[in-house]
Amino acid sequence: MDADELLFAPEKEETLPEARWKVLIVDDDSEVHSFTKLALHDFIYERKPLQFLSAYSASEAIEILKNYDDIAIILLDVVMETDTAGLDLVETIRFRFNNMMVRIIIRTGQPGVAPERYVIDHYDINDYKEKTELTTDRLYTTIRSALSQYKQIIELLNKKNEIYNTLITDSLTGLGNRVKLNYDLDNDEPMSLILLNIDSFSMINDVYGFEVGDQMLLQFADILLHTSSSDCGVYRLEADIYALLTCHKTAQDIQKEVVAIRNSITKNSFLINGLEHRINVTMGVVEHDIGNMIQKAEIALREARKMSRNRIQVYSDDLAVITQIKENTKWTKWLKDALDNDKLIAYYQPIVECKSGLIVKYETLVRLERDGVIYTPPLFLPTARYAGLLYQITQKMFDQACAKFANNTLGFTINITDQDLLEEKFVEFIEQTRLQYKIESDRIYFEILEDNSILTNPIAEKHLNELTSLGYHLCLDDFGVQCSNFAQLGNLDLDIVKIDGTYIKDIDCNDKSRTVTETILFFTHKIEVKTVAEFVHSSQVYDIIKSMGIDYAQGYFLGEPSPELL
């Protein structure tokens, strides 16, 4: 058999190994198909041979491409059923099938119809060859180079998919995470979102350990997968918060599903390490909505948790927490504007010595001025705490107070917080400012709240000790409420205890208030700490607290807060 007979010999069917590089030959000349297959019949790349697919027109190639998404190379003629059939096929592959991975090699016998430079400039191809120049060796080299490119693209794509899957998957449960939920919500179709928070889950971790906690999270995920309807996406967003996402459901259907899921969880017994655990869930629901779904569901969940545990809260625009968020946003802006534009103003309220009736010091109180209106601390200090602005406010107040008292001999008090005492350079700032205004340290009193975060924090304790060693005085504010503990009076180097106004304002008509005040006085006298009565609003109250032996008085009866001293 001579070479020509070999070239056109009938092809025999053979059993193909599973792993092969697919090469699609698109040419209306059958001899081109036969030559290509013969020239590359023993081609091996990365231990994989070639598998040839044949199309004799662009339309045939399209049908093949519909059935195969893993073709590595297309050897493509230009002139077939039309003069531009091959070039039109390139556009179909890249834009209709959106296949950017396959390597397309133009192999034309009529370069005048499709000049190389024009084709390369206008079509997304990977190589251009004339049929006359494609000898067996050059064809071998071209195919090998194209396969190398294709392999690299596949590896990059696989790596990209691996990274993407890691990015969108919760590592513990294998569920989608917050990133995946955001991705799935990125459309214009109304959907419903349910957030589920396991009640008191942190206690489970604390009591039984993280291994038990993780097992519970896995079992919880399994319950959601089997209890929720088939069209629900299930996600774990963080810690003990899960999400269910669904569409094409009415509000009534969502409510039924929410109740069914909660009942299933409540009735379920979690068996872990031989112990049975039962849990409740609190849920925030957004029904058939578009836009900011996660934020809305989190707001509903927060509202539910404020009310009670094991509760379902459906989002609406008039939830109390939304009003609070708007208020916090407003006050954060106003506070920052006030700090930048010196609109935080120090007011001073006199403190009178009961024995002499003389003003001996003043408490420095912050006010915020905006558009001619003066705002009191209860309106903006809670927001300042959340926004981390308390220390900046304290700095402003201390600087203004030092300037006010630099030219007299009166004492003054400054309220400080846990945020102040945790600032690394807090004491350094106090000392530098005092020295700048040439004020003696023993004229300055720092009022602290009896807060656990202050009394148990070593950094705060260190700073309090530094202040007292430098000659400053410490006052314990609002004693008698919150976490008041007589033992703490002995743990702090205190000069003054301010008895909370709750017991002072009605001491003239409430025996319980008088009894509590007498108890505090008995103890403070024993440890030789002076006392201040707050909220002295009448002559009757003033006379009573004087007769009881309280050292100092403060309140509107004796003087209102003012930017000027009396």
Coordinates of C-alpha atoms in Angstrom, one line a residue:
M1 CA 0.0 0.0 0.0
D2 CA 1.5 3.3 -1.1
A3 CA 1.3 6.6 0.8
D4 CA -1.7 7.9 -1.1
E5 CA -3.6 4.7 -0.4
L6 CA -2.6 5.0 3.2
L7 CA -3.8 8.6 3.4
F8 CA -7.3 7.8 2.1
A9 CA -7.7 4.4 3.7
P10 CA -11.0 3.9 5.6
E11 CA -10.7 4.8 9.2
K12 CA -11.1 2.0 11.7
E13 CA -13.0 2.4 14.9
E14 CA -10.9 2.1 18.0
T15 CA -11.5 2.1 21.7
L16 CA -10.4 5.5 23.0
P17 CA -8.9 6.0 26.4
E18 CA -11.0 8.2 28.7
A19 CA -8.5 11.0 29.0
R20 CA -7.9 12.6 25.6
W21 CA -7.4 16.1 24.2
K22 CA -10.3 16.9 21.9
V23 CA -9.4 18.5 18.6
L24 CA -12.2 19.7 16.3
I25 CA -11.3 19.9 12.7
V26 CA -13.6 22.3 10.7
D27 CA -12.9 22.1 7.0
D28 CA -15.0 21.3 3.9
D29 CA -12.0 19.4 2.4
S30 CA -12.0 15.8 3.6
E31 CA -8.3 15.4 2.6
V32 CA -7.5 18.0 5.2
H33 CA -9.2 15.9 7.9
S34 CA -7.4 12.8 6.8
F35 CA -4.0 14.4 6.7
T36 CA -4.4 16.0 10.1
K37 CA -5.4 12.7 11.7
L38 CA -2.6 10.9 10.0
A39 CA 0.1 13.5 10.9
L40 CA -1.0 13.5 14.6
H41 CA -2.0 9.9 15.1
D42 CA 0.7 9.2 17.6
F43 CA 0.7 12.7 19.3
I44 CA 1.0 12.6 23.1
Y45 CA 0.9 15.6 25.4
E46 CA 1.0 15.2 29.2
R47 CA 0.4 11.4 28.7
K48 CA -2.8 12.1 26.9
P49 CA -3.4 11.4 23.1
L50 CA -5.7 13.3 20.8
Q51 CA -9.4 12.6 20.0
F52 CA -10.5 14.1 16.7
L53 CA -13.9 15.5 16.0
S54 CA -14.8 16.4 12.4
A55 CA -17.1 19.0 10.9
Y56 CA -17.3 19.8 7.2
S57 CA -19.1 23.1 7.6
A58 CA -19.6 25.8 10.2
S59 CA -23.1 24.7 10.9
E60 CA -21.9 21.1 11.6
A61 CA -19.3 22.6 14.0
I62 CA -22.0 24.5 15.9
E63 CA -23.9 21.3 16.5
I64 CA -20.7 19.5 17.8
L65 CA -19.9 22.5 20.0
K66 CA -23.4 22.2 21.6
N67 CA -22.5 18.7 22.7
Y68 CA -19.0 19.2 23.9
D69 CA -17.7 21.9 26.3
D70 CA -14.2 20.5 26.7
I71 CA -12.8 20.9 23.2
A72 CA -9.2 22.1 23.5
I73 CA -8.4 23.1 19.9
I74 CA -10.3 24.0 16.8
L75 CA -8.5 23.8 13.5
L76 CA -10.7 26.1 11.4
D77 CA -10.9 26.8 7.7
V78 CA -12.3 30.2 6.7
V79 CA -14.0 29.7 3.3
M80 CA -16.6 26.9 3.5
E81 CA -20.3 27.3 2.9
T82 CA -19.6 31.1 2.6
D83 CA -16.5 33.1 2.2
T84 CA -16.6 34.1 5.9
A85 CA -18.1 31.0 7.4
G86 CA -15.0 30.3 9.6
L87 CA -14.8 33.8 10.8
D88 CA -18.5 33.9 11.6
L89 CA -18.0 30.7 13.6
V90 CA -15.2 32.4 15.7
E91 CA -17.8 35.1 16.7
T92 CA -20.3 32.4 17.5
I93 CA -17.9 30.5 19.7
R94 CA -16.7 33.5 21.6
F95 CA -19.9 35.4 22.1
R96 CA -22.8 33.1 21.6
F97 CA -21.3 30.1 23.5
N98 CA -19.1 32.4 25.6
N99 CA -16.2 30.0 25.2
M100 CA -13.0 31.8 25.8
M101 CA -10.9 28.7 26.6
V102 CA -10.8 26.8 23.4
R103 CA -7.7 27.6 21.3
I104 CA -8.8 28.6 17.7
I105 CA -6.2 28.2 14.9
I106 CA -7.2 29.6 11.6
R107 CA -5.9 27.2 8.8
T108 CA -6.8 28.7 5.4
G109 CA -5.9 27.8 1.8
Q110 CA -7.1 31.2 0.6
P111 CA -5.2 33.9 2.5
G112 CA -6.3 36.5 0.1
V113 CA -9.9 36.2 1.2
A114 CA -9.0 36.5 4.9
P115 CA -5.6 38.3 5.2
E116 CA -3.6 37.4 8.4
R117 CA -3.3 40.9 9.9
Y118 CA -6.9 41.7 9.4
V119 CA -8.1 38.5 10.9
I120 CA -5.8 38.8 13.9
D121 CA -6.9 42.4 14.5
H122 CA -10.6 41.8 14.3
Y123 CA -11.2 38.2 15.6
D124 CA -10.4 36.5 18.8
I125 CA -8.2 33.7 17.4
N126 CA -5.0 32.2 18.8
D127 CA -3.0 31.4 15.7
Y128 CA -3.1 31.9 11.9
K129 CA -1.6 29.4 9.5
E130 CA -1.7 28.9 5.8
K131 CA -2.3 25.3 4.8
T132 CA 0.7 25.3 2.6
E133 CA 3.1 26.1 5.5
L134 CA 1.6 23.5 7.9
T135 CA 4.0 20.6 7.4
T136 CA 3.7 17.6 9.8
D137 CA 6.4 19.1 12.0
R138 CA 4.9 22.6 12.1
L139 CA 1.4 21.1 12.7
Y140 CA 2.9 19.1 15.6
T141 CA 4.5 22.3 17.1
T142 CA 1.4 24.3 16.6
I143 CA -0.8 21.8 18.4
R144 CA 1.6 21.3 21.2
S145 CA 1.8 25.1 21.8
A146 CA -2.0 25.4 21.7
L147 CA -2.5 22.5 24.2
S148 CA 0.1 24.1 26.5
Q149 CA -2.0 27.3 26.5
Y150 CA -5.3 25.4 27.0
K151 CA -3.9 23.4 29.9
Q152 CA -2.7 26.6 31.6
I153 CA -6.1 28.2 31.1
I154 CA -7.9 25.1 32.6
E155 CA -5.5 25.1 35.6
L156 CA -6.1 28.8 36.2
L157 CA -9.9 28.3 35.8
N158 CA -9.8 25.4 38.2
K159 CA -7.8 27.4 40.7
K160 CA -10.2 30.3 40.3
N161 CA -13.2 28.0 40.9
E162 CA -11.4 26.5 44.0
I163 CA -10.7 30.0 45.4
Y164 CA -14.3 31.0 44.6
N165 CA -15.8 28.0 46.3
T166 CA -13.6 28.6 49.3
L167 CA -14.8 32.2 49.3
I168 CA -18.5 31.4 49.2
T169 CA -18.6 28.3 51.4
D170 CA -18.8 28.0 55.2
S171 CA -15.8 25.8 56.2
L172 CA -17.6 24.0 59.0
T173 CA -21.0 23.1 57.5
G174 CA -20.3 23.3 53.8
L175 CA -23.3 25.7 53.4
G176 CA -23.1 28.9 51.5
N177 CA -21.8 31.8 53.6
R178 CA -22.6 35.5 53.7
V179 CA -20.7 36.2 50.4
K180 CA -22.8 33.5 48.6
L181 CA -26.0 34.9 50.1
N182 CA -25.0 38.4 48.8
Y183 CA -24.3 36.9 45.4
D184 CA -27.7 35.1 45.3
L185 CA -29.5 38.2 46.3
D186 CA -28.0 40.2 43.5
N187 CA -31.0 40.3 41.2
D188 CA -34.2 42.3 40.7
E189 CA -36.6 39.5 41.7
P190 CA -38.5 39.9 45.0
M191 CA -37.4 37.3 47.5
S192 CA -37.9 36.4 51.2
L193 CA -35.1 36.0 53.7
I194 CA -35.2 34.4 57.1
L195 CA -32.3 34.8 59.6
L196 CA -32.2 32.3 62.5
N197 CA -30.1 32.8 65.6
I198 CA -29.6 30.0 68.1
D199 CA -30.6 31.3 71.6
S200 CA -27.8 31.3 74.2
F201 CA -25.4 29.4 72.0
S202 CA -22.4 31.1 73.6
M203 CA -23.4 29.4 76.8
I204 CA -23.2 26.0 75.1
N205 CA -19.7 26.8 74.0
D206 CA -18.7 28.0 77.4
V207 CA -20.2 25.1 79.4
Y208 CA -19.6 22.1 77.0
G209 CA -16.7 23.3 74.8
F210 CA -16.3 24.2 71.2
E211 CA -16.4 20.6 70.0
V212 CA -20.0 20.2 71.2
G213 CA -20.8 23.6 69.8
D214 CA -19.5 22.7 66.4
Q215 CA -21.5 19.4 66.4
M216 CA -24.6 21.4 67.3
L217 CA -24.0 23.8 64.4
L218 CA -23.7 20.8 62.0
Q219 CA -26.8 19.2 63.3
F220 CA -28.7 22.5 63.1
A221 CA -27.6 22.9 59.5
D222 CA -28.8 19.4 58.7
I223 CA -32.2 20.2 60.2
L224 CA -32.6 23.3 58.1
L225 CA -31.6 21.4 54.9
H226 CA -34.2 18.7 55.6
T227 CA -37.0 20.9 57.0
S228 CA -37.0 23.8 54.6
S229 CA -38.7 23.6 51.3
S230 CA -36.7 22.5 48.2
D231 CA -36.6 25.9 46.7
C232 CA -34.9 27.4 49.8
G233 CA -31.2 28.2 49.9
V234 CA -29.6 27.5 53.2
Y235 CA -26.6 29.5 54.5
R236 CA -24.5 30.0 57.6
L237 CA -23.5 33.6 57.9
E238 CA -21.5 33.6 61.1
A239 CA -21.2 31.9 64.5
D240 CA -24.8 30.7 65.3
I241 CA -26.6 32.8 62.6
Y242 CA -28.1 30.9 59.7
A243 CA -30.2 32.1 56.7
L244 CA -32.9 30.8 54.4
L245 CA -33.6 32.4 51.1
T246 CA -36.6 31.7 48.9
C247 CA -38.7 33.3 46.2
H248 CA -42.1 32.7 44.5
K249 CA -43.8 32.5 47.9
T250 CA -46.6 34.6 49.5
A251 CA -46.2 36.2 52.9
Q252 CA -48.7 33.6 54.2
D253 CA -46.5 30.8 52.9
I254 CA -43.4 32.3 54.4
Q255 CA -45.1 32.6 57.8
K256 CA -46.2 29.0 57.7
E257 CA -42.7 27.9 56.8
V258 CA -41.1 30.0 59.6
V259 CA -43.4 28.5 62.2
A260 CA -42.8 25.0 60.9
I261 CA -39.0 25.4 61.0
R262 CA -39.1 26.8 64.5
N263 CA -41.4 24.0 65.8
S264 CA -39.1 21.4 64.2
I265 CA -36.0 22.9 65.9
T266 CA -37.7 23.3 69.2
K267 CA -38.9 19.7 69.2
N268 CA -35.6 18.3 68.0
S269 CA -33.2 16.7 70.5
F270 CA -29.5 17.3 69.7
L271 CA -27.7 14.2 70.9
I272 CA -23.9 15.0 71.3
N273 CA -21.4 12.9 73.2
G274 CA -24.3 11.0 74.9
L275 CA -26.0 14.2 76.1
E276 CA -29.3 15.5 74.9
H277 CA -29.6 19.3 74.2
R278 CA -32.6 21.3 73.3
I279 CA -32.5 24.8 71.8
N280 CA -34.7 27.6 70.8
V281 CA -34.2 30.1 67.9
T282 CA -35.0 33.7 67.4
M283 CA -35.8 34.7 63.8
G284 CA -35.9 37.8 61.7
V285 CA -37.9 37.7 58.5
V286 CA -38.1 39.9 55.4
E287 CA -41.1 39.0 53.2
H288 CA -41.1 39.4 49.4
D289 CA -38.8 42.3 49.2
I290 CA -35.9 43.7 47.1
G291 CA -32.7 45.5 48.2
N292 CA -30.8 45.5 51.5
M293 CA -32.3 42.2 52.4
I294 CA -29.6 41.1 54.8
Q295 CA -29.6 44.4 56.6
K296 CA -33.4 44.4 56.9
A297 CA -33.4 40.8 58.2
E298 CA -30.6 41.7 60.7
I299 CA -32.7 44.7 61.9
A300 CA -35.7 42.4 62.4
L301 CA -33.6 39.9 64.2
R302 CA -32.2 42.6 66.5
E303 CA -35.7 43.8 67.3
A304 CA -36.8 40.2 68.1
R305 CA -33.8 39.7 70.5
K306 CA -34.5 43.0 72.3
M307 CA -38.1 41.9 73.0
S308 CA -37.3 38.3 74.1
R309 CA -35.8 35.0 73.0
N310 CA -37.6 32.3 70.9
R311 CA -39.4 35.0 69.0
I312 CA -40.2 35.7 65.3
Q313 CA -40.1 39.3 64.1
V314 CA -41.1 40.3 60.6
Y315 CA -39.4 43.4 59.2
S316 CA -41.3 46.6 58.7
D317 CA -40.1 50.2 58.2
D318 CA -41.6 51.3 61.5
L319 CA -39.6 49.0 63.8
A320 CA -38.2 50.8 66.9
V321 CA -34.7 49.7 66.1
I322 CA -34.8 51.5 62.7
T323 CA -35.8 54.7 64.5
Q324 CA -32.8 54.1 66.9
I325 CA -30.4 53.5 64.0
K326 CA -31.6 56.8 62.3
E327 CA -31.1 58.6 65.6
N328 CA -27.6 57.1 66.1
T329 CA -26.7 58.1 62.5
K330 CA -27.9 61.6 63.1
W331 CA -26.1 62.0 66.5
T332 CA -22.8 60.5 65.2
K333 CA -22.8 63.1 62.4
W334 CA -23.7 65.9 64.8
L335 CA -21.0 64.8 67.3
K336 CA -18.3 64.8 64.7
D337 CA -19.4 68.2 63.4
A338 CA -19.4 69.5 67.0
L339 CA -15.9 68.1 67.7
D340 CA -14.5 69.6 64.5
N341 CA -16.2 73.0 65.0
D342 CA -15.9 73.5 68.8
K343 CA -19.7 73.1 69.4
L344 CA -19.2 70.9 72.5
I345 CA -19.5 73.3 75.4
A346 CA -18.6 72.9 79.0
Y347 CA -21.3 73.8 81.5
Y348 CA -20.6 74.1 85.2
Q349 CA -22.9 73.2 88.1
P350 CA -22.0 74.4 91.6
I351 CA -21.3 72.0 94.5
V352 CA -22.0 73.5 97.9
E353 CA -20.4 72.6 101.2
C354 CA -23.3 71.8 103.5
K355 CA -21.7 73.2 106.7
S356 CA -20.7 76.6 105.3
G357 CA -23.2 76.9 102.5
L358 CA -20.4 78.0 100.2
I359 CA -19.6 76.9 96.6
V360 CA -16.4 75.0 96.9
K361 CA -16.2 73.4 93.5
Y362 CA -18.1 72.8 90.2
E363 CA -19.0 69.7 88.2
T364 CA -18.1 70.0 84.5
L365 CA -20.9 68.9 82.3
V366 CA -20.9 68.6 78.5
R367 CA -23.5 70.2 76.2
L368 CA -23.8 70.1 72.4
E369 CA -24.8 73.2 70.6
R370 CA -26.3 73.0 67.1
D371 CA -28.2 75.7 65.3
G372 CA -28.7 77.7 68.5
V373 CA -30.2 74.7 70.4
I374 CA -28.4 73.2 73.4
Y375 CA -28.6 69.4 73.8
T376 CA -28.0 67.5 77.1
P377 CA -25.8 64.4 77.4
P378 CA -28.6 61.7 77.6
L379 CA -29.4 62.6 74.0
F380 CA -25.9 62.0 72.5
L381 CA -23.6 60.2 75.0
P382 CA -24.9 56.7 74.2
T383 CA -24.2 57.3 70.6
A384 CA -20.8 58.7 71.5
R385 CA -20.0 55.5 73.3
Y386 CA -20.9 53.3 70.3
A387 CA -19.0 55.6 67.9
G388 CA -15.9 55.6 70.1
L389 CA -16.0 59.4 70.6
L390 CA -16.1 59.5 74.5
Y391 CA -12.3 60.1 74.9
Q392 CA -12.4 63.1 72.4
I393 CA -15.3 64.6 74.3
T394 CA -13.4 64.2 77.6
Q395 CA -10.4 65.9 76.2
K396 CA -12.5 68.8 75.0
M397 CA -14.2 69.1 78.4
F398 CA -11.0 68.9 80.4
D399 CA -9.2 71.5 78.3
Q400 CA -12.2 73.9 78.6
A401 CA -12.4 73.3 82.4
C402 CA -8.7 74.0 82.9
A403 CA -9.0 77.2 81.0
K404 CA -12.1 78.3 83.1
F405 CA -10.5 77.5 86.5
A406 CA -7.0 78.7 85.7
N407 CA -7.6 82.1 87.2
N408 CA -9.4 81.1 90.5
T409 CA -8.8 78.7 93.4
L410 CA -11.9 76.6 93.1
G411 CA -11.9 72.9 92.6
F412 CA -13.7 71.2 89.7
T413 CA -14.8 67.7 88.7
I414 CA -14.5 65.9 85.3
N415 CA -16.5 62.8 84.4
I416 CA -14.4 60.1 82.9
T417 CA -15.4 56.8 81.4
D418 CA -13.9 53.3 80.8
Q419 CA -12.9 54.4 77.3
D420 CA -10.9 57.2 78.7
L421 CA -9.1 55.0 81.2
L422 CA -8.2 52.5 78.5
E423 CA -6.5 55.1 76.4
E424 CA -2.7 54.5 76.6
K425 CA -1.8 58.3 76.9
F426 CA -4.8 59.3 79.0
V427 CA -2.7 60.3 82.1
E428 CA -0.1 61.9 80.0
F429 CA -2.8 64.1 78.4
I430 CA -4.2 65.1 81.8
E431 CA -0.8 66.1 83.1
Q432 CA 0.2 68.0 80.0
T433 CA -3.1 70.0 80.0
R434 CA -3.0 70.7 83.7
L435 CA 0.6 72.0 83.6
Q436 CA -0.2 74.1 80.5
Y437 CA -2.8 76.0 82.6
K438 CA -0.7 75.9 85.8
I439 CA -3.4 74.2 87.9
E440 CA -2.6 72.2 91.0
S441 CA -3.6 68.5 90.7
D442 CA -5.4 68.5 94.1
R443 CA -8.0 70.9 92.8
I444 CA -9.1 68.4 90.2
Y445 CA -11.6 65.5 90.9
F446 CA -12.4 62.7 88.5
E447 CA -15.8 61.2 88.7
I448 CA -16.1 57.6 87.7
L449 CA -19.1 55.3 87.4
E450 CA -19.0 52.1 89.5
D451 CA -18.8 50.0 86.3
N452 CA -17.4 46.5 86.2
S453 CA -15.3 47.2 83.1
I454 CA -13.5 49.9 85.1
L455 CA -13.1 48.1 88.3
T456 CA -11.8 44.9 86.9
N457 CA -9.6 46.1 84.0
P458 CA -5.8 46.2 84.9
I459 CA -5.1 49.1 82.5
A460 CA -7.9 51.2 84.0
E461 CA -6.7 50.3 87.5
K462 CA -3.2 51.3 86.6
H463 CA -4.3 54.7 85.3
L464 CA -6.5 55.3 88.4
N465 CA -3.5 54.6 90.7
E466 CA -1.3 56.9 88.6
L467 CA -3.9 59.7 89.0
T468 CA -4.1 59.4 92.8
S469 CA -0.3 59.2 93.1
L470 CA -0.1 62.5 91.2
G471 CA -2.4 64.2 93.7
Y472 CA -5.8 64.0 91.8
H473 CA -9.0 63.1 93.6
L474 CA -11.3 60.2 92.7
C475 CA -15.1 60.4 93.1
L476 CA -17.5 57.5 92.7
D477 CA -20.5 58.7 90.8
D478 CA -24.2 57.5 91.1
F479 CA -23.5 55.2 94.0
G480 CA -26.5 53.1 95.0
V481 CA -27.6 52.0 91.5
Q482 CA -26.5 49.7 88.8
C483 CA -23.8 47.3 90.1
S484 CA -23.2 49.1 93.4
N485 CA -21.2 47.1 95.9
F486 CA -20.0 48.3 99.3
A487 CA -17.0 46.1 98.9
Q488 CA -15.8 48.3 96.0
L489 CA -15.6 51.3 98.3
G490 CA -12.7 49.7 100.0
N491 CA -11.0 48.7 96.7
L492 CA -10.7 52.2 95.3
D493 CA -8.6 55.1 96.7
L494 CA -11.7 57.3 96.9
D495 CA -12.1 60.8 98.3
I496 CA -15.8 61.3 97.6
V497 CA -18.9 59.2 97.0
K498 CA -21.8 60.8 95.1
I499 CA -25.1 59.4 96.3
D500 CA -27.4 58.8 93.3
G501 CA -30.2 61.3 92.9
T502 CA -32.7 58.5 92.8
Y503 CA -32.6 58.4 96.6
I504 CA -32.1 62.1 97.2
K505 CA -34.9 63.7 95.1
D506 CA -37.7 62.0 97.1
I507 CA -35.9 61.7 100.5
D508 CA -38.4 64.1 102.0
C509 CA -41.3 61.7 101.3
N510 CA -39.9 58.2 100.8
D511 CA -38.7 56.3 103.9
K512 CA -36.9 53.7 101.7
S513 CA -34.8 56.4 100.0
R514 CA -33.9 57.8 103.5
T515 CA -32.9 54.3 104.7
V516 CA -30.7 53.6 101.7
T517 CA -29.0 57.0 102.1
E518 CA -28.4 56.4 105.8
T519 CA -26.9 53.1 105.1
I520 CA -24.5 54.6 102.6
L521 CA -23.6 57.4 105.0
F522 CA -22.9 54.9 107.8
F523 CA -20.4 53.0 105.7
T524 CA -18.7 56.1 104.1
H525 CA -18.3 57.7 107.6
K526 CA -16.6 54.5 108.8
I527 CA -14.0 54.5 105.9
E528 CA -13.7 58.4 106.1
V529 CA -15.0 59.1 102.6
K530 CA -16.9 62.3 102.1
T531 CA -20.3 62.3 100.4
V532 CA -22.2 64.5 97.8
A533 CA -26.0 64.5 97.5
E534 CA -27.2 65.0 93.9
F535 CA -30.6 66.2 92.7
V536 CA -31.2 68.6 95.6
H537 CA -34.2 70.4 94.1
S538 CA -35.8 72.0 97.1
S539 CA -35.1 73.6 100.5
Q540 CA -36.8 70.7 102.2
V541 CA -34.5 68.2 100.6
Y542 CA -31.5 70.4 101.3
D543 CA -32.4 70.7 105.0
I544 CA -32.8 66.9 105.3
I545 CA -29.5 66.0 103.7
K546 CA -27.7 68.6 105.8
S547 CA -29.2 67.2 109.0
M548 CA -28.1 63.7 108.0
G549 CA -24.5 64.7 107.8
I550 CA -23.9 64.7 104.0
D551 CA -20.9 66.8 103.2
Y552 CA -21.8 68.4 99.9
A553 CA -24.9 69.1 97.9
Q554 CA -25.6 69.6 94.2
G555 CA -28.8 70.3 92.4
Y556 CA -31.1 72.9 90.7
F557 CA -32.1 74.4 94.1
L558 CA -28.4 75.4 94.6
G559 CA -27.6 76.3 91.0
E560 CA -28.3 75.1 87.5
P561 CA -25.6 74.1 85.0
S562 CA -24.3 77.1 83.1
P563 CA -21.4 78.0 80.8
E564 CA -20.4 80.7 83.4
L565 CA -19.5 80.3 87.1
L566 CA -21.8 81.8 89.7

